[in-house]
Coordinates of C-alpha atoms in Angstrom, one line a residue:
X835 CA 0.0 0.0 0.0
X836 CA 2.8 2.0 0.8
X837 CA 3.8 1.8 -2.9
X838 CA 0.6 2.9 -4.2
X839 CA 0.1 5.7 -1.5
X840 CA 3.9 7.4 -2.6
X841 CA 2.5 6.8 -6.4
X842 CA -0.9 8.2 -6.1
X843 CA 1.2 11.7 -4.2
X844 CA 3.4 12.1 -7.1
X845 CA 0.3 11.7 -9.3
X846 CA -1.7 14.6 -7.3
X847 CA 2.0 16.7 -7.4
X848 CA 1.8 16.3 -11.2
X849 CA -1.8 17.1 -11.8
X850 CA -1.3 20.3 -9.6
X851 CA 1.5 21.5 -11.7
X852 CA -1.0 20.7 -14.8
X853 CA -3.6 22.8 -13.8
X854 CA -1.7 25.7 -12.5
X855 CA -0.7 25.9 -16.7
X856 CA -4.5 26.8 -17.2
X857 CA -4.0 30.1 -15.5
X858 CA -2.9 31.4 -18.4
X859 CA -6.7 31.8 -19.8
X860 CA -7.0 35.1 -17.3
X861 CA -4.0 36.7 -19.5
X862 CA -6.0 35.8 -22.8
X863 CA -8.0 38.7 -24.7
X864 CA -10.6 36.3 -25.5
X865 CA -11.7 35.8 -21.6
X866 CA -10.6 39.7 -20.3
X867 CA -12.5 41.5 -23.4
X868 CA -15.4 39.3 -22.8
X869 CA -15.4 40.1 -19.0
X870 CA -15.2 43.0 -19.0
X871 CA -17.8 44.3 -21.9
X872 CA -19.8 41.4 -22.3
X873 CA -20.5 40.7 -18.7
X874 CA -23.2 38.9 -18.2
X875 CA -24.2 38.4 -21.6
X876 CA -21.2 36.9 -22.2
X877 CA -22.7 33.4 -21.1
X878 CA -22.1 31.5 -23.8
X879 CA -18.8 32.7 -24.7
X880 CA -17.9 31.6 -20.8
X881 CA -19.7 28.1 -21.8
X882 CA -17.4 27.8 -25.2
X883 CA -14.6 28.6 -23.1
X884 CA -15.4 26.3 -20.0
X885 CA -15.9 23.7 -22.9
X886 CA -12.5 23.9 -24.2
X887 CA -10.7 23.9 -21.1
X888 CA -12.7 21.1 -19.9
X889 CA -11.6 18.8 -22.4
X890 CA -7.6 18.7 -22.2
X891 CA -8.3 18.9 -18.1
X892 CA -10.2 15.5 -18.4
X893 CA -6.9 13.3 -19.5
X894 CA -6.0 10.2 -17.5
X895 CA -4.0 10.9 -15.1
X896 CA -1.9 7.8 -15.7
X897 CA -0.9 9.0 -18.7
X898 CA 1.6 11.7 -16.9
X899 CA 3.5 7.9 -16.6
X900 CA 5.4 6.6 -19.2
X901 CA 4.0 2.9 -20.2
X902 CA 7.8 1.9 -20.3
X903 CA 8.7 2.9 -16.7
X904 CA 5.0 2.0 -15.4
X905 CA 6.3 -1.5 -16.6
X906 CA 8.6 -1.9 -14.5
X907 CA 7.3 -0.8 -11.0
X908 CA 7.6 -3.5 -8.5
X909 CA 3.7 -3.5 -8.3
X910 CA 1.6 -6.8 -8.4
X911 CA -1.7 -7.4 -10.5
X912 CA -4.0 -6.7 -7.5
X913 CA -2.0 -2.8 -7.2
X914 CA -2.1 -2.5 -10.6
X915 CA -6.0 -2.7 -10.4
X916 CA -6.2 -0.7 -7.3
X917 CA -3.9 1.9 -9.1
X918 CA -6.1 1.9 -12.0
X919 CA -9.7 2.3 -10.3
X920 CA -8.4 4.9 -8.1
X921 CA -6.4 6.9 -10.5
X922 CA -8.9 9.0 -11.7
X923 CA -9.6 10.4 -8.7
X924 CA -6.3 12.4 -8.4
X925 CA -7.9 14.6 -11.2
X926 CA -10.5 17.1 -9.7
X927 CA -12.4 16.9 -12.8
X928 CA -13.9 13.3 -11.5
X929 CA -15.1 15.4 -8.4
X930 CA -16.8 17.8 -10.1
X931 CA -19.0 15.3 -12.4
X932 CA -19.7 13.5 -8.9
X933 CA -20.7 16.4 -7.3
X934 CA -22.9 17.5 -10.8
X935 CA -24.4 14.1 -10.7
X936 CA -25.3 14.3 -6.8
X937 CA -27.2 17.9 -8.3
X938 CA -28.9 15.9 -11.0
X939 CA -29.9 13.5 -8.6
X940 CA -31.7 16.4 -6.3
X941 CA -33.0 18.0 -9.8
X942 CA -30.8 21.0 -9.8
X943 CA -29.2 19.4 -12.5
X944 CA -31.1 18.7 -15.9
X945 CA -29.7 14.9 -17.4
X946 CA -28.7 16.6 -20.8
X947 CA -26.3 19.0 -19.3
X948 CA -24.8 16.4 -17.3
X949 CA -24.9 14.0 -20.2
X950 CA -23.0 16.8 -22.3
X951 CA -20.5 17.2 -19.4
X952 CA -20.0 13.9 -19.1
X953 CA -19.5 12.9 -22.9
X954 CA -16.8 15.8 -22.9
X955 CA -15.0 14.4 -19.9
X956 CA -14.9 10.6 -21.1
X957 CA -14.3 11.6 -24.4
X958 CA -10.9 13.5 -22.9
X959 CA -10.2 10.5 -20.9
X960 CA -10.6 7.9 -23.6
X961 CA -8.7 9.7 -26.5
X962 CA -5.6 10.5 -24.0
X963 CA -6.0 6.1 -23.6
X964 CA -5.4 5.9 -27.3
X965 CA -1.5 5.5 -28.7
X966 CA -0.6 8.6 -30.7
X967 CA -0.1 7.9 -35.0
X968 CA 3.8 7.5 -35.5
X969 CA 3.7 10.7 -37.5
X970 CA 0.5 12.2 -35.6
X971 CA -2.0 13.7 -37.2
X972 CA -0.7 17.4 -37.3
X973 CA 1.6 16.2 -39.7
X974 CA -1.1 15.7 -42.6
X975 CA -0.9 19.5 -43.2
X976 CA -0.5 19.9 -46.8
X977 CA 2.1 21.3 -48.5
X978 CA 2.7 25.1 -49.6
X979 CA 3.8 26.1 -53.1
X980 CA 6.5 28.1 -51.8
X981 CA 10.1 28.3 -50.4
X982 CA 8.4 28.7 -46.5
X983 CA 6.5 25.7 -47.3
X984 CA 7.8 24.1 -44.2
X985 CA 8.0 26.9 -42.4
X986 CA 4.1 27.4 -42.7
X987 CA 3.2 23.6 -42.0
X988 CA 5.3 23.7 -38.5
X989 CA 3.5 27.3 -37.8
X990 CA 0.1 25.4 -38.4
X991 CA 0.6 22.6 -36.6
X992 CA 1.4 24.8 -33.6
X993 CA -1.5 26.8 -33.8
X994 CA -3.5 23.7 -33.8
X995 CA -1.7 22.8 -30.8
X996 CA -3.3 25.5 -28.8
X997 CA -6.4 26.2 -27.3
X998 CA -7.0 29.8 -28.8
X999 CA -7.6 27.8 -32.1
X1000 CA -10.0 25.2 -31.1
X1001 CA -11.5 28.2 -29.2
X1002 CA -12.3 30.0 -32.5
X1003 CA -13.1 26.8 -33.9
X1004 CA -16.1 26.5 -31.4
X1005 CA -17.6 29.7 -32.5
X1006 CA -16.9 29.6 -35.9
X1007 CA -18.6 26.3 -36.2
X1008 CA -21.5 27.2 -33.6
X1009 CA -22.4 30.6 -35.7
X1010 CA -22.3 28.9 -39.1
X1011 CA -24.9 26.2 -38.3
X1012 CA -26.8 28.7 -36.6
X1013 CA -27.2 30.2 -40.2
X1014 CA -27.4 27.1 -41.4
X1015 CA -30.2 25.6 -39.5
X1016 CA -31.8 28.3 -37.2
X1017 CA -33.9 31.8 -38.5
X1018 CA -31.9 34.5 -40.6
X1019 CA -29.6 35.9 -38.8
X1020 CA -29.1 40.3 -39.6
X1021 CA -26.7 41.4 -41.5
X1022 CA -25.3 42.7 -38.5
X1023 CA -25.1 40.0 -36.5
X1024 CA -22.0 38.7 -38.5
X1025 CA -19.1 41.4 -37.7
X1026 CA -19.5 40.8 -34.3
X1027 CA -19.3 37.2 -34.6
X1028 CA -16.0 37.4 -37.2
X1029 CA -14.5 40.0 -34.1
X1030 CA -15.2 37.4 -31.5
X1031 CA -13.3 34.9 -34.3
X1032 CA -10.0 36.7 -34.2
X1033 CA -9.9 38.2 -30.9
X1034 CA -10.0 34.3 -29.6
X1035 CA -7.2 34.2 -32.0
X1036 CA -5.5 37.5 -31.4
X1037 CA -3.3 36.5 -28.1
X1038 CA -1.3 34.2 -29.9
X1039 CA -0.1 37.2 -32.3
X1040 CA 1.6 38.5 -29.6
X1041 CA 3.9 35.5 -28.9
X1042 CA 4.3 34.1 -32.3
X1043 CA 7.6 32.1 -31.4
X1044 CA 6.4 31.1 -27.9
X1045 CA 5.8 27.5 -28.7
X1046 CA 9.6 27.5 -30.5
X1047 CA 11.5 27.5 -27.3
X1048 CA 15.0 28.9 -26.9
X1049 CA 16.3 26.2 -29.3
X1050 CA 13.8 27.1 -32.1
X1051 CA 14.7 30.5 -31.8
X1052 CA 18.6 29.6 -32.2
X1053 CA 18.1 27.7 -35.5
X1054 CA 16.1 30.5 -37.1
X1055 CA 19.0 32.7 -36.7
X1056 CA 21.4 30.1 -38.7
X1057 CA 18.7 29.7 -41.4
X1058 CA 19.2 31.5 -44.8
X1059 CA 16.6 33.6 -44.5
X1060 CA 15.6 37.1 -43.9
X1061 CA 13.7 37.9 -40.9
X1062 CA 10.5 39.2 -42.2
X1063 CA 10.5 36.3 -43.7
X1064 CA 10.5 34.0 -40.9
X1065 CA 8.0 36.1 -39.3
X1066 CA 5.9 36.1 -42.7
X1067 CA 5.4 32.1 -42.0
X1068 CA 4.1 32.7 -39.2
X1069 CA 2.0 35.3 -40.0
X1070 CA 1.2 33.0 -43.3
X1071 CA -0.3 30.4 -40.9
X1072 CA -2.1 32.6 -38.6
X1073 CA -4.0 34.4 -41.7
X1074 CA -4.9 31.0 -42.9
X1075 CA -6.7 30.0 -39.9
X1076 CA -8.3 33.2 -39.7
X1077 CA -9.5 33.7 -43.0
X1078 CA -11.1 30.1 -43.3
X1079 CA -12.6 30.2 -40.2
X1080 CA -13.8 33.9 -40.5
X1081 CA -15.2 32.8 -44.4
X1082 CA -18.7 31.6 -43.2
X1083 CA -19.3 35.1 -41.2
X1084 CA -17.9 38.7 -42.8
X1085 CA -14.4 37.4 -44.4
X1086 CA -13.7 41.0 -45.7
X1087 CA -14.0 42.5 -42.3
X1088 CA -12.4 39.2 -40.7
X1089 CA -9.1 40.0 -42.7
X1090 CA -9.0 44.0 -41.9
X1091 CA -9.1 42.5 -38.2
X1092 CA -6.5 39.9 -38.5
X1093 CA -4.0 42.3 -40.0
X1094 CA -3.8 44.3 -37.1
X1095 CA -4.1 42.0 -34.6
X1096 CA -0.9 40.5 -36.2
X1097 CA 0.4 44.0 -36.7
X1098 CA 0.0 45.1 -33.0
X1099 CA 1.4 41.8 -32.2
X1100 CA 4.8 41.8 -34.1
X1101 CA 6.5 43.8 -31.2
X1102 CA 5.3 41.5 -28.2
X1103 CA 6.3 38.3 -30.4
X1104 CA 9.9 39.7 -31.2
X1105 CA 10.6 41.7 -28.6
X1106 CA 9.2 39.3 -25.3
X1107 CA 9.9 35.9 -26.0
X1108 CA 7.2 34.6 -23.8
X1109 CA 7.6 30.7 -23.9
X1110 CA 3.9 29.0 -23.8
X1111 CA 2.3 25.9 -23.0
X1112 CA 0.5 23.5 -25.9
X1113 CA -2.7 22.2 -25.4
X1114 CA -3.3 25.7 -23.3
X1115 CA -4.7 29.4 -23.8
X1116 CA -1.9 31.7 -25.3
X1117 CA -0.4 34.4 -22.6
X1118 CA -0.7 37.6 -24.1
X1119 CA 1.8 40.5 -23.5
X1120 CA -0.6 42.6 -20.5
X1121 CA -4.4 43.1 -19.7
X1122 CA -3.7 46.9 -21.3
X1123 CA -1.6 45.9 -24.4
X1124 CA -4.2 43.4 -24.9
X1125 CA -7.3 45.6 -24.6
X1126 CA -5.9 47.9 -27.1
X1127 CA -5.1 45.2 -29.6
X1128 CA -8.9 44.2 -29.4
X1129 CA -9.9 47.7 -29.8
X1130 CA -8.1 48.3 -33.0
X1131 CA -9.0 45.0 -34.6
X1132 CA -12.9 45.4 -33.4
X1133 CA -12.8 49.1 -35.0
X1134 CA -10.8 47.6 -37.9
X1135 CA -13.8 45.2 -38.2
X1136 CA -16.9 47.8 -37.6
X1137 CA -15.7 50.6 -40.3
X1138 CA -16.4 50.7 -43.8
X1139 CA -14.2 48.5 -45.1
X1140 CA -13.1 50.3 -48.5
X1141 CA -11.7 53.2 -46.0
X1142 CA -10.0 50.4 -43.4
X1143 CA -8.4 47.6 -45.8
X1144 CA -6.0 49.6 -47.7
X1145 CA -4.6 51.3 -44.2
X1146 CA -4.7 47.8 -42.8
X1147 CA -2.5 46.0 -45.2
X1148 CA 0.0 48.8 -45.1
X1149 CA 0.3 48.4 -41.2
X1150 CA 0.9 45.2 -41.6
X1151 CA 3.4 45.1 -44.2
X1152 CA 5.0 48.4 -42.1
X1153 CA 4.8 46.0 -39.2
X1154 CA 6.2 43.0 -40.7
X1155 CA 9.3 45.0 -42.2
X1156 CA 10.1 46.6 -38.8
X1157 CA 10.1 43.7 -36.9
X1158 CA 11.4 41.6 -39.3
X1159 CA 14.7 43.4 -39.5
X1160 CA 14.7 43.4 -35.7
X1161 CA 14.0 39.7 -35.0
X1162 CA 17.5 38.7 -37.3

């Protein structure tokens, strides 16, 4: 028991450290800017978010072991068992959907919701369960017709490896089936939606090379290539995500927005090399910096576009060209 007892504490050590990485979600524009202005009728962009977090949070804990080690424990069957039935209660999130289902039970908890909740949690736990693909998935980005080509697929892939993405995702998805499916939405009904697109986006423009690490950073400096053009990948991949995800709501207005949100965020990504977390919400630069970067791109979004565009692509090439000098 003693075995289990020391395994189960370094489990709980472990899980703390992991959750103390989701702290990073009160340094995000997308959950500041929505607390602050939206208050209260920012419900369901608190649900979206709540949502997202939830799913990473509901991993096996077990998993934080490598198989190969867990091999070789001196633990018998019988501990093994024990170790795997009460694993799953080092993670807080198997309190909570005990403590939901206890409300259910008393009716202050309708069976869908906790359904929902539920499918969310075991579908975290199961998919963390399953082996990874030898070359993963991420890896299936398709190629670019140009010399950045692999630049772009690595930017991509770490953008997918973030939660500001799937984030976007959500309500990118949730408003086009809305139009899809539910009554006609106003015309404008969709800028707002395309602002609340690349602000959940906008964050991670201000630390573009924060998933690179020190050692990425080295071996962009020996490449053969210009800085702007290191920092064009990245922008490359982050205007990709933004544009197809933006397409189903006000793409013109979604693309004034992006390019400054990536503008404003040039300086913060080359300037504070802020290293971040994957599978987490992107740590933006301050509350302030942030709330004027989601200012620009929401007034950059709301103005008649044939006046906004033209200044918006030159701030971004101005942008790009700065910085890029700077970052080499």
């Amino acid at each position: 028991m003693a075995r289990l007892v020391a395994i189960l504490g370094a489990l709980w050590r472990a899980q703390r450290r992991d959750q103390k990485s989701f702290e990073s979600v009160a340094s995000n524009n997308f959950f500041f800017v929505s607390a602050i202005f939206l208050q209260k009728a920012g419900t369901f962009i608190y649900l979206i978010l709540g949502l997202v977090v939830l799913f990473p949070m509901s991993t096996d804990p077990l998993r934080k072991i490598p198989r190969s080690r867990l091999t070789l424990w001196p633990l018998d069957a019988g501990e093994r068992r024990l170790l795997r039935a009460i694993s799953p209660w080092v993670n807080p999130v198997t309190w909570v959907m005990a403590g939901l289902a206890v409300w259910m039970a008393r009716g202050s908890v309708s069976l869908g919701l906790w359904a929902l909740i539920a499918g969310i949690i075991a579908v975290g736990f199961v998919l963390s369960e399953i082996p990874a693909p030898a070359h993963g998935m991420l890896r299936r980005v398709p190629p670019f017709p140009t010399a950045l080509n692999h630049l772009i697929r690595k930017n991509l892939r770490e953008m997918f490896a973030t939660l500001d993405f799937y984030c976007a995702l959500v309500v990118s998805l949730a408003a086009s089936l809305f139009r899809l499916f539910g009554p006609p939405l106003p015309p404008d009904a969709l800028v707002p939606l395309t602002i609340l697109v690349v602000l959940a986006l906008s964050s991670y423009a201000q630390c573009l090379f924060g998933l690179d690490g020190e050692g990425g950073l080295g071996r962009y400096r020996l490449l053969p290539l210009a800085g702007w053009q290191i920092l064009a990948a990245k922008d490359a991949a982050f205007l990709l995500i933004a544009i197809l995800l933006t397409l189903p709501l006000a793409p013109i207005p979604g693309l004034s927005a992006t390019l400054v949100a990536l503008a404003l965020g040039h300086g913060p990504s080359v300037n504070e090399h802020r290293a971040q977390t994957r599978w987490r919400f992107s740590c933006g630069a301050s509350v302030i910096y942030g709330v004027i970067q989601a200012g620009a791109l929401a007034m950059a979004a709301t103005n008649d576009q044939r006046i906004v565009l033209g200044p918006a692509v030159l701030a971004f090439m101005g942008s790009l060209a700065y910085y890029g000098r700077r970052f080499k």
